[in-house]
Amino acid sequence: MADSADHPIDFTRTPHPAPVSDTIRAQAIADPGFGKVFTDHMVTIEWDEDHGWHGATLGPRQPLSLDPACAVLHYAQEIFEGLKAYRLADGAMGLFRPHENARRFNASADRLAMPNLPEQTFVEAIRQLVLVDSGWFPPVQGGSLYIRPFMIATEAFLGVRPAKQYKFLVILSAAGNYFKSGAPAVSIWVSQDYTRAAPGGTGAAKCGGNYAASLVPHANAVARGMDQVCFLDAAEHRWVEELGGMNLFFVFDDGSLVTPPLTGTILPGITRDSLLTIAGEEGLTVREERYAFDQWRADAQSGLLTEAFACGTAAVVTPIGKVASHDGEFTVGSGGPGQTTQRLRDKLVSIQRGTTEDRHGWVMRLD
Ligand SMILES: Cc1ncc(COP(=O)(O)O)c(C=O)c1O
């Protein structure tokens, strides 16, 4: 049955016949790192032109069988999302603004010529999967279940046109802290050789191709001893855009903030959007305006810029310490977490963990 708002899709549930034993699972989630420890189950839903979305299953996590000619393997028709299930203060699990991920998923689908998935189906698939695999929630400080919904073009056809068959999947991964060191601040290499996204390109979409293209610049940053790469705009190589997987904020000595505007070349982060609201409520002024790399250096050196931080689902809010490029390096503020960064991080985390009032209805409890 095709899905619609009136006819919510039904999931066929097939429990894993041989789930991982309690002992092995406990070992795996004791120190899960990021993106390596996967749970027992997954969701799959098929799409084709005749049936729309159909065949929804919540079953054992297992390898896919794909025709070698299927479109995703050749033309990268693929999109994904990333969000977390958190443990709330009262012990229940919660999702943070999952409908925003559903909306962004459909915006990415539009850009990649893929079918839209009803928001309710996206969220319900996640809800059911997280509940079924809740035993994988890591019992560690800052632990979460990282949720990875994605869609691939499965039609076996080598012509370059939108495919006529797709598969939507959701998998889960037990997650500790994203940054291995749990470092108080990250160091940034500003790439003047590579760009991430050009006007009219796919920068605002969460498609695999964007991330494939960021691997070499990221590796260059790491080779120089830095944690992350920062991209500048593709037209002038001047304006600061974002990191490989995080948005950016700058904090000035008058207490105001700047974040690059959503002009189509950066990902509209849900953390970014949440922080815009939280900062406003905290009485802080945030300007969504372009910020030049030269200005960043000058402001850091003059002391006008007191803090900078990166934000995203995986990294939450992470201060930026050292910044380097071919032109040399500089440090932002004290090189560690600043007051405003810490205040915004604490506020966001307290909403996500249910220890403060959720006045926007951002948290969806999973009971
Ligand atoms: C390129 C990029 N920018 C920013 C973000 C932050 O987005 P969000 O806050 O929704 O996780 C992500 C992570 O999804 C990303 O991949």
Coordinates of C-alpha atoms and ligand atoms in Angstrom, one line a residue:
M1 CA 0.0 0.0 0.0
A2 CA 1.3 3.4 -0.9
D3 CA 1.7 5.7 2.1
S4 CA -0.3 8.8 2.7
A5 CA -1.2 11.0 5.7
D6 CA -4.5 9.1 5.9
H7 CA -3.1 5.6 5.5
P8 CA 0.1 5.3 7.7
I9 CA 2.3 2.6 6.4
D10 CA 2.4 -0.7 8.2
F11 CA 5.7 -2.3 9.1
T12 CA 6.1 -6.1 8.8
R13 CA 8.1 -7.0 11.9
T14 CA 10.6 -9.9 11.7
P15 CA 12.6 -10.2 14.9
H16 CA 16.3 -11.1 14.5
P17 CA 16.5 -15.0 14.8
A18 CA 19.9 -14.8 16.4
P19 CA 20.5 -11.4 18.0
V20 CA 23.9 -10.6 19.5
S21 CA 24.2 -12.1 23.0
D22 CA 23.8 -9.9 26.1
T23 CA 27.5 -10.4 27.0
I24 CA 28.9 -9.4 23.6
R25 CA 26.6 -6.5 23.3
A26 CA 27.6 -5.2 26.7
Q27 CA 31.2 -5.4 25.7
A28 CA 30.5 -3.6 22.4
I29 CA 28.6 -0.7 23.9
A30 CA 30.9 -0.2 26.9
D31 CA 33.2 2.0 24.7
P32 CA 31.5 2.2 21.3
G33 CA 33.4 5.1 19.8
F34 CA 31.5 6.5 16.8
G35 CA 30.0 4.7 13.8
K36 CA 31.4 1.2 14.4
V37 CA 28.9 -0.7 16.6
F38 CA 25.7 -1.5 14.9
T39 CA 22.5 -2.8 16.4
D40 CA 20.5 -6.0 15.5
H41 CA 17.7 -4.6 13.3
M42 CA 17.1 -2.2 10.4
V43 CA 14.1 -0.7 8.5
T44 CA 13.7 -1.0 4.8
I45 CA 10.9 0.5 2.6
E46 CA 10.8 0.1 -1.2
W47 CA 9.6 2.7 -3.8
D48 CA 8.7 2.2 -7.4
E49 CA 6.6 4.2 -9.8
D50 CA 3.6 1.8 -9.8
H51 CA 3.3 1.3 -6.0
G52 CA 4.9 4.3 -4.4
W53 CA 6.3 3.5 -0.9
H54 CA 5.5 -0.2 0.0
G55 CA 6.9 -3.3 1.6
A56 CA 8.0 -1.6 4.9
T57 CA 9.9 -4.1 7.1
L58 CA 11.6 -3.9 10.5
G59 CA 13.8 -6.9 10.4
P60 CA 17.3 -8.3 11.0
R61 CA 20.2 -6.0 10.0
Q62 CA 21.8 -7.8 7.1
P63 CA 23.8 -7.2 3.9
L64 CA 21.9 -5.8 0.9
S65 CA 21.7 -7.7 -2.4
L66 CA 22.1 -5.1 -5.2
D67 CA 22.3 -5.5 -9.0
P68 CA 25.8 -4.3 -10.0
A69 CA 24.1 -1.9 -12.5
C70 CA 21.9 -0.2 -9.9
A71 CA 22.1 3.6 -10.2
V72 CA 23.5 4.4 -6.8
L73 CA 26.7 2.6 -7.6
H74 CA 27.3 4.6 -10.7
Y75 CA 25.8 8.0 -10.4
A76 CA 25.7 8.4 -6.6
Q77 CA 21.9 9.0 -6.4
E78 CA 21.9 8.7 -2.6
I79 CA 20.9 10.9 0.3
F80 CA 21.0 10.4 4.1
E81 CA 20.3 11.9 7.5
G82 CA 21.9 11.8 10.9
L83 CA 20.2 12.2 14.3
K84 CA 20.5 10.8 17.8
A85 CA 18.2 9.1 20.3
Y86 CA 19.2 10.6 23.7
R87 CA 18.5 9.2 27.2
L88 CA 16.2 11.7 29.0
A89 CA 16.6 12.6 32.7
D90 CA 13.7 10.3 33.6
G91 CA 15.2 7.3 31.8
A92 CA 13.0 7.4 28.7
M93 CA 14.6 7.9 25.3
G94 CA 14.0 10.9 23.2
L95 CA 14.5 12.2 19.7
F96 CA 15.4 15.9 19.0
R97 CA 13.4 17.6 16.3
P98 CA 13.1 14.4 14.1
H99 CA 10.5 16.1 11.8
E100 CA 13.2 18.6 10.9
N101 CA 15.4 15.7 9.7
A102 CA 12.4 14.4 7.7
R103 CA 11.9 17.8 6.1
R104 CA 15.6 18.1 5.2
F105 CA 15.6 14.6 3.9
N106 CA 12.9 15.5 1.5
A107 CA 14.7 18.7 0.5
S108 CA 17.7 16.5 -0.3
A109 CA 15.5 14.1 -2.2
D110 CA 14.1 17.0 -4.3
R111 CA 17.7 18.1 -5.2
L112 CA 18.7 14.5 -6.2
A113 CA 15.6 13.8 -8.2
M114 CA 14.3 11.2 -5.7
P115 CA 10.8 10.6 -4.3
N116 CA 9.7 12.3 -1.1
L117 CA 9.0 10.1 1.9
P118 CA 6.1 11.2 4.1
E119 CA 7.4 12.8 7.3
Q120 CA 5.3 10.5 9.4
T121 CA 6.8 7.4 7.8
F122 CA 10.3 8.7 8.3
V123 CA 9.7 9.4 12.0
E124 CA 7.7 6.3 12.7
A125 CA 10.4 4.1 11.1
I126 CA 12.9 5.6 13.5
R127 CA 10.6 5.4 16.5
Q128 CA 10.0 1.7 16.0
L129 CA 13.6 0.8 15.3
V130 CA 15.0 2.7 18.3
L131 CA 12.4 1.0 20.6
V132 CA 13.2 -2.5 19.3
D133 CA 17.0 -2.0 19.7
S134 CA 16.9 0.1 22.9
G135 CA 19.1 -2.5 24.6
W136 CA 22.0 -1.2 22.5
F137 CA 21.9 2.2 24.2
P138 CA 25.5 2.7 25.5
P139 CA 25.7 3.2 29.3
V140 CA 28.4 5.8 29.0
Q141 CA 28.6 9.5 29.7
G142 CA 27.3 11.4 26.6
G143 CA 26.2 8.1 25.0
S144 CA 23.5 8.0 22.4
L145 CA 22.1 5.8 19.6
Y146 CA 23.1 7.5 16.3
I147 CA 20.4 7.1 13.7
R148 CA 21.2 6.9 10.0
P149 CA 18.3 7.0 7.6
F150 CA 19.2 6.9 4.0
M151 CA 17.8 6.3 0.5
I152 CA 19.5 4.7 -2.5
A153 CA 18.5 4.4 -6.2
T154 CA 18.2 0.6 -6.8
E155 CA 17.1 0.5 -10.4
A156 CA 19.4 -1.5 -12.6
F157 CA 19.9 0.9 -15.5
L158 CA 23.0 2.7 -16.8
G159 CA 21.4 5.7 -18.5
V160 CA 21.8 9.0 -16.8
R161 CA 18.3 9.9 -15.6
P162 CA 16.5 9.6 -12.3
A163 CA 16.0 6.0 -11.3
K164 CA 12.6 4.4 -11.1
Q165 CA 13.2 2.3 -8.0
Y166 CA 14.5 3.3 -4.6
K167 CA 15.1 1.8 -1.2
F168 CA 14.8 3.7 2.1
L169 CA 16.7 2.3 5.1
V170 CA 17.4 3.1 8.7
I171 CA 20.3 1.6 10.7
L172 CA 21.4 2.4 14.2
S173 CA 24.9 2.7 15.8
A174 CA 25.8 2.9 19.4
A175 CA 27.8 6.1 19.9
G176 CA 30.1 7.5 22.5
N177 CA 31.8 10.9 22.0
Y178 CA 32.4 11.9 18.3
F179 CA 35.8 13.4 18.9
K180 CA 38.2 10.6 19.9
S181 CA 40.1 12.7 22.3
G182 CA 37.0 14.3 23.8
A183 CA 39.2 17.4 23.4
P184 CA 38.0 20.7 24.9
A185 CA 38.7 22.4 21.5
V186 CA 39.2 21.4 17.9
S187 CA 41.9 22.7 15.6
I188 CA 40.9 23.8 12.0
W189 CA 42.7 23.7 8.7
V190 CA 41.1 26.3 6.4
S191 CA 41.3 24.8 2.9
Q192 CA 42.4 27.3 0.2
D193 CA 42.9 24.5 -2.4
Y194 CA 39.5 22.7 -2.3
T195 CA 35.9 23.9 -2.0
R196 CA 32.9 21.9 -0.9
A197 CA 30.0 23.3 -2.8
A198 CA 29.4 25.9 -5.5
P199 CA 26.3 28.0 -6.1
G200 CA 23.7 25.9 -7.8
G201 CA 25.4 22.7 -6.7
T202 CA 24.4 20.2 -4.0
G203 CA 25.9 21.9 -0.9
A204 CA 22.5 22.3 0.9
A205 CA 21.6 18.6 0.3
K206 CA 22.8 15.8 2.5
C207 CA 24.0 13.5 -0.3
G208 CA 26.9 11.1 -0.2
G209 CA 28.8 12.8 -3.0
N210 CA 29.4 15.9 -1.0
Y211 CA 31.2 13.8 1.7
A212 CA 33.2 11.8 -0.9
A213 CA 34.5 15.1 -2.2
S214 CA 35.5 16.3 1.3
L215 CA 37.7 13.3 2.1
V216 CA 40.9 14.5 0.5
P217 CA 40.7 18.0 2.0
H218 CA 39.9 16.4 5.4
A219 CA 42.9 14.1 5.0
N220 CA 45.1 17.1 4.2
A221 CA 43.9 18.8 7.3
V222 CA 44.7 15.7 9.4
A223 CA 48.1 15.3 7.7
R224 CA 48.9 18.8 9.0
G225 CA 48.0 17.7 12.5
M226 CA 44.6 19.5 12.5
D227 CA 41.3 17.9 13.5
Q228 CA 38.9 19.3 10.9
V229 CA 38.8 21.1 7.5
C230 CA 37.0 24.4 7.0
F231 CA 35.7 25.3 3.5
L232 CA 35.6 28.7 1.9
D233 CA 33.1 29.7 -0.8
A234 CA 33.8 28.4 -4.3
A235 CA 33.5 31.7 -6.2
E236 CA 35.9 34.0 -4.3
H237 CA 37.7 31.6 -1.9
R238 CA 37.1 34.3 0.7
W239 CA 33.9 33.7 2.7
V240 CA 33.8 31.1 5.5
E241 CA 31.2 28.4 4.9
E242 CA 31.3 25.4 7.1
L243 CA 33.3 22.4 8.2
G244 CA 33.0 18.9 6.6
G245 CA 30.2 18.0 8.9
M246 CA 29.4 21.0 11.1
N247 CA 28.2 24.6 10.9
L248 CA 30.1 27.5 12.4
F249 CA 29.4 30.4 14.8
F250 CA 31.6 33.3 15.8
V251 CA 31.3 35.2 19.1
F252 CA 32.4 38.8 19.5
D253 CA 33.5 40.9 22.4
D254 CA 30.2 42.8 22.5
G255 CA 28.5 39.4 23.1
S256 CA 27.0 39.2 19.6
L257 CA 27.3 36.2 17.2
V258 CA 27.7 35.7 13.5
T259 CA 26.9 32.5 11.5
P260 CA 27.2 32.1 7.7
P261 CA 23.8 32.5 6.0
L262 CA 22.0 29.7 4.2
T263 CA 22.7 30.6 0.6
G264 CA 22.4 27.1 -0.8
T265 CA 26.0 26.1 -0.5
I266 CA 26.0 25.0 3.2
L267 CA 23.9 22.4 5.0
P268 CA 21.0 23.9 7.0
G269 CA 22.0 22.3 10.3
I270 CA 19.3 21.6 12.8
T271 CA 21.7 22.3 15.6
R272 CA 22.5 25.7 13.9
D273 CA 18.8 26.5 13.7
S274 CA 18.2 25.4 17.4
L275 CA 21.1 27.6 18.5
L276 CA 19.7 30.6 16.6
T277 CA 16.6 30.3 18.7
I278 CA 18.3 29.6 22.0
A279 CA 20.8 32.5 21.5
G280 CA 17.8 34.8 20.9
E281 CA 16.1 33.6 24.1
E282 CA 19.4 34.1 26.0
G283 CA 19.3 37.8 24.9
L284 CA 22.2 37.4 22.4
T285 CA 22.1 39.0 19.0
V286 CA 23.0 36.6 16.1
R287 CA 23.6 37.9 12.6
E288 CA 23.3 35.5 9.7
E289 CA 25.9 37.2 7.5
R290 CA 29.0 36.4 5.5
Y291 CA 32.3 36.4 7.4
A292 CA 35.6 36.6 5.5
F293 CA 38.5 34.4 6.4
D294 CA 40.8 37.5 6.5
Q295 CA 38.4 39.1 8.9
W296 CA 38.4 36.0 11.1
R297 CA 42.2 36.2 11.4
A298 CA 42.2 40.0 12.0
D299 CA 39.4 39.8 14.6
A300 CA 41.0 36.9 16.4
Q301 CA 44.3 38.8 16.6
S302 CA 42.7 42.1 17.7
G303 CA 40.6 40.4 20.3
L304 CA 37.4 41.5 18.7
L305 CA 36.6 37.8 18.2
T306 CA 36.5 36.1 21.5
E307 CA 35.2 32.6 20.6
A308 CA 34.3 30.4 17.7
F309 CA 32.6 27.1 17.7
A310 CA 31.4 24.3 15.4
C311 CA 28.0 22.7 15.9
G312 CA 26.1 19.6 14.6
T313 CA 24.4 16.5 15.8
A314 CA 27.6 14.5 16.2
A315 CA 29.8 17.2 17.7
V316 CA 27.0 19.1 19.6
V317 CA 28.8 22.4 20.2
T318 CA 32.6 22.2 20.0
P319 CA 34.9 25.2 20.6
I320 CA 37.5 26.0 17.9
G321 CA 41.0 26.7 19.3
K322 CA 43.8 26.8 16.7
V323 CA 43.1 27.9 13.1
A324 CA 45.7 27.3 10.3
S325 CA 46.0 27.8 6.6
H326 CA 48.8 28.3 4.0
D327 CA 49.1 31.8 5.4
G328 CA 50.1 30.7 8.9
E329 CA 48.1 30.1 12.1
F330 CA 46.3 31.9 14.8
T331 CA 44.3 31.1 18.0
V332 CA 40.8 32.1 18.8
G333 CA 40.4 33.6 22.3
S334 CA 41.9 31.5 25.0
G335 CA 42.2 28.5 22.6
G336 CA 39.7 26.6 24.8
P337 CA 36.0 26.7 25.5
G338 CA 34.6 30.3 26.0
Q339 CA 31.7 31.4 28.2
T340 CA 29.2 31.9 25.5
T341 CA 30.0 28.6 23.8
Q342 CA 29.7 26.8 27.1
R343 CA 26.4 28.5 27.9
L344 CA 24.8 27.7 24.6
R345 CA 26.1 24.1 24.7
D346 CA 24.7 23.6 28.2
K347 CA 21.3 25.0 27.2
L348 CA 21.0 22.9 24.1
V349 CA 22.2 19.7 25.9
S350 CA 19.8 20.3 28.8
I351 CA 16.9 20.6 26.4
Q352 CA 18.0 17.4 24.5
R353 CA 18.4 15.5 27.8
G354 CA 15.1 16.8 29.2
T355 CA 16.6 18.6 32.2
T356 CA 15.2 21.9 31.3
E357 CA 11.8 23.0 30.0
D358 CA 11.2 22.1 26.4
R359 CA 9.2 25.1 25.5
H360 CA 9.3 24.6 21.7
G361 CA 8.3 20.9 21.8
W362 CA 11.6 19.9 20.3
V363 CA 11.9 16.6 22.1
M364 CA 9.8 13.6 21.1
R365 CA 9.7 11.0 23.8
L366 CA 9.8 7.4 22.8
D367 CA 7.7 5.4 25.2
Ligands
LIG1 C1 28.0 19.4 6.1 C2 27.3 19.5 7.3 N1 27.1 20.7 7.9 C3 26.4 20.8 9.0 C4 25.9 19.7 9.7 C5 25.2 19.9 11.0 O1 23.8 19.6 10.8 P1 23.0 19.1 12.1 O2 23.0 20.1 13.1 O3 21.6 18.9 11.5 O4 23.5 17.8 12.5 C6 26.2 18.4 9.2 C7 25.7 17.2 9.9 O5 24.7 16.7 9.6 C8 26.9 18.3 8.0 O6 27.1 17.1 7.4

